[in-house]
């Protein structure tokens, strides 16, 4: 139960009752490890019906909940149709299924202006914060490659940009510099090393946007939060479903590749306190690349393949910029577990960027070699 306070549990269960679920809810427990929304697992009394996942949408981050839910509904339906045409059965195990309210809306707004939604819970699956085997990494690559492939025929202009300039590094750096100027939390002086590190790399990190500006890579619909724990794997470690579709928006494939690798190649956690433990696991990089290209080679342009390692450098750097901006601003965006959490995350991502820089040419060779296997 989420609380020993029975009144609170009753309130949550009433809330669930606003949605068109099967059966009645009987228990609610906190679930998952996301930094943005609050997630709960709901069990019901229906012996044959599904269980559910309840989420409070972070409206500080997602300002337009209508747009957010329209995107998710469109993407889930599109994927569902694709899987159906492939003959996949038990579709609700392979793609998220949003449950409407009894009034037919995609979310419920309560009296305190909290926004809630419900999905069918996909049971019997696992997620990994740290990848353990090459099989898991390869499956992750297959899953995100297939995800992009299934959305390749949807017009990016039909998808709302729910967080404007979400992965635009120029915009992220502008916010970072504003946060330094404002120094809202009085922390600028303790951050010289990290600030210098970011500013020294400002131009170098512009390659993906540079390719886009020259129309060398196309805008596509991308997931934009391809942390490895956003893939559900089944008992045999086969990828079953890509989750966390809040940030599905127009983007570049290098973003998804880079963010997945950010979490896969790192031998330590995203927020590892001992940065000596942040090292690269190259076999996992190779395995993810194999799985990804297996699913995506048929639609990628050669320059997109080239851009993948630019994404691998960019995404940990951008994550560092985002964590540090939040630390400078007084921790208003990400959930934190202790006062220096965003700084700890910043330092771990900085070490990761340094490691990736040291191995850049090795990573480029691996991608090239793997991509060459598809040349005829
Ligand atoms: C956030 O909610 P979660 O934990 O899946 C963030 C991502 C970051 C990630 C870092 C909307 O994702 O962009 O990469 O934390 N989501 C949003 O762990 O900002
Ligand atoms: Mg997530």
PDB file of C-alpha atoms and ligand atoms in Angstrom, residues 33-37 61-62 163 166-167 172 224-227 229-230 244 246-247 259 262-263 270 315 319 322-323 333-334 345, ligand 1:
ATOM      1  CA  UNK A  33      12.225   4.612 -10.833  1.00  0.00           C
ATOM      2  CA  UNK A  34      11.395   7.538 -13.141  1.00  0.00           C
ATOM      3  CA  UNK A  35      12.744  11.013 -12.348  1.00  0.00           C
ATOM      4  CA  UNK A  36       9.661  12.900 -13.554  1.00  0.00           C
ATOM      5  CA  UNK A  37       6.216  11.284 -13.100  1.00  0.00           C
ATOM      6  CA  UNK A  61       7.458  19.327 -17.115  1.00  0.00           C
ATOM      7  CA  UNK A  62       4.553  18.509 -19.462  1.00  0.00           C
ATOM      8  CA  UNK A 163       8.686  19.894 -24.703  1.00  0.00           C
ATOM      9  CA  UNK A 166      13.888  19.053 -25.709  1.00  0.00           C
ATOM     10  CA  UNK A 167      17.182  17.670 -27.055  1.00  0.00           C
ATOM     11  CA  UNK A 172      20.145  23.491 -23.377  1.00  0.00           C
ATOM     12  CA  UNK A 224      13.973  10.701 -26.997  1.00  0.00           C
ATOM     13  CA  UNK A 225      14.260   8.879 -23.650  1.00  0.00           C
ATOM     14  CA  UNK A 226      15.903   5.607 -24.650  1.00  0.00           C
ATOM     15  CA  UNK A 227      17.353   4.806 -21.244  1.00  0.00           C
ATOM     16  CA  UNK A 229      15.216   0.729 -18.398  1.00  0.00           C
ATOM     17  CA  UNK A 230      12.591   1.943 -20.854  1.00  0.00           C
ATOM     18  CA  UNK A 244       7.782   5.716 -21.408  1.00  0.00           C
ATOM     19  CA  UNK A 246       6.083  10.889 -23.084  1.00  0.00           C
ATOM     20  CA  UNK A 247       8.919  12.346 -25.090  1.00  0.00           C
ATOM     21  CA  UNK A 259      20.883   8.039 -25.045  1.00  0.00           C
ATOM     22  CA  UNK A 262      24.714   6.397 -22.425  1.00  0.00           C
ATOM     23  CA  UNK A 263      22.983   3.925 -20.132  1.00  0.00           C
ATOM     24  CA  UNK A 270      23.826   7.128 -14.024  1.00  0.00           C
ATOM     25  CA  UNK A 315      23.738  12.652 -25.114  1.00  0.00           C
ATOM     26  CA  UNK A 319      22.554  15.043 -19.730  1.00  0.00           C
ATOM     27  CA  UNK A 322      20.764  19.288 -17.870  1.00  0.00           C
ATOM     28  CA  UNK A 323      21.672  17.906 -14.421  1.00  0.00           C
ATOM     29  CA  UNK A 333      13.173  19.664 -12.395  1.00  0.00           C
ATOM     30  CA  UNK A 334      14.470  16.194 -11.503  1.00  0.00           C
ATOM     31  CA  UNK A 345      24.771  12.872 -11.447  1.00  0.00           C
TER      32      UNK A 345
HETATM   33  C1  LIG B   1      14.053  11.724 -17.187  1.00  0.00           C
HETATM   34  O1  LIG B   1      11.393  10.177 -16.288  1.00  0.00           O
HETATM   35  P1  LIG B   1      12.637   9.493 -16.696  1.00  0.00           P
HETATM   36  O2  LIG B   1      13.468   9.164 -15.518  1.00  0.00           O
HETATM   37  O3  LIG B   1      12.372   8.333 -17.627  1.00  0.00           O
HETATM   38  C2  LIG B   1      14.080  12.726 -18.333  1.00  0.00           C
HETATM   39  C3  LIG B   1      14.997  12.217 -19.439  1.00  0.00           C
HETATM   40  C4  LIG B   1      16.378  12.025 -18.875  1.00  0.00           C
HETATM   41  C5  LIG B   1      16.320  11.059 -17.688  1.00  0.00           C
HETATM   42  C6  LIG B   1      17.663  10.921 -17.031  1.00  0.00           C
HETATM   43  C7  LIG B   1      10.897  14.301 -19.576  1.00  0.00           C
HETATM   44  O4  LIG B   1      13.487  10.533 -17.622  1.00  0.00           O
HETATM   45  O5  LIG B   1      15.043  13.157 -20.486  1.00  0.00           O
HETATM   46  O6  LIG B   1      17.229  11.522 -19.856  1.00  0.00           O
HETATM   47  O7  LIG B   1      15.367  11.509 -16.704  1.00  0.00           O
HETATM   48  N1  LIG B   1      12.739  12.945 -18.859  1.00  0.00           N
HETATM   49  C8  LIG B   1      12.285  14.189 -19.073  1.00  0.00           C
HETATM   50  O8  LIG B   1      17.680   9.784 -16.229  1.00  0.00           O
HETATM   51  O9  LIG B   1      12.957  15.187 -18.868  1.00  0.00           O
END
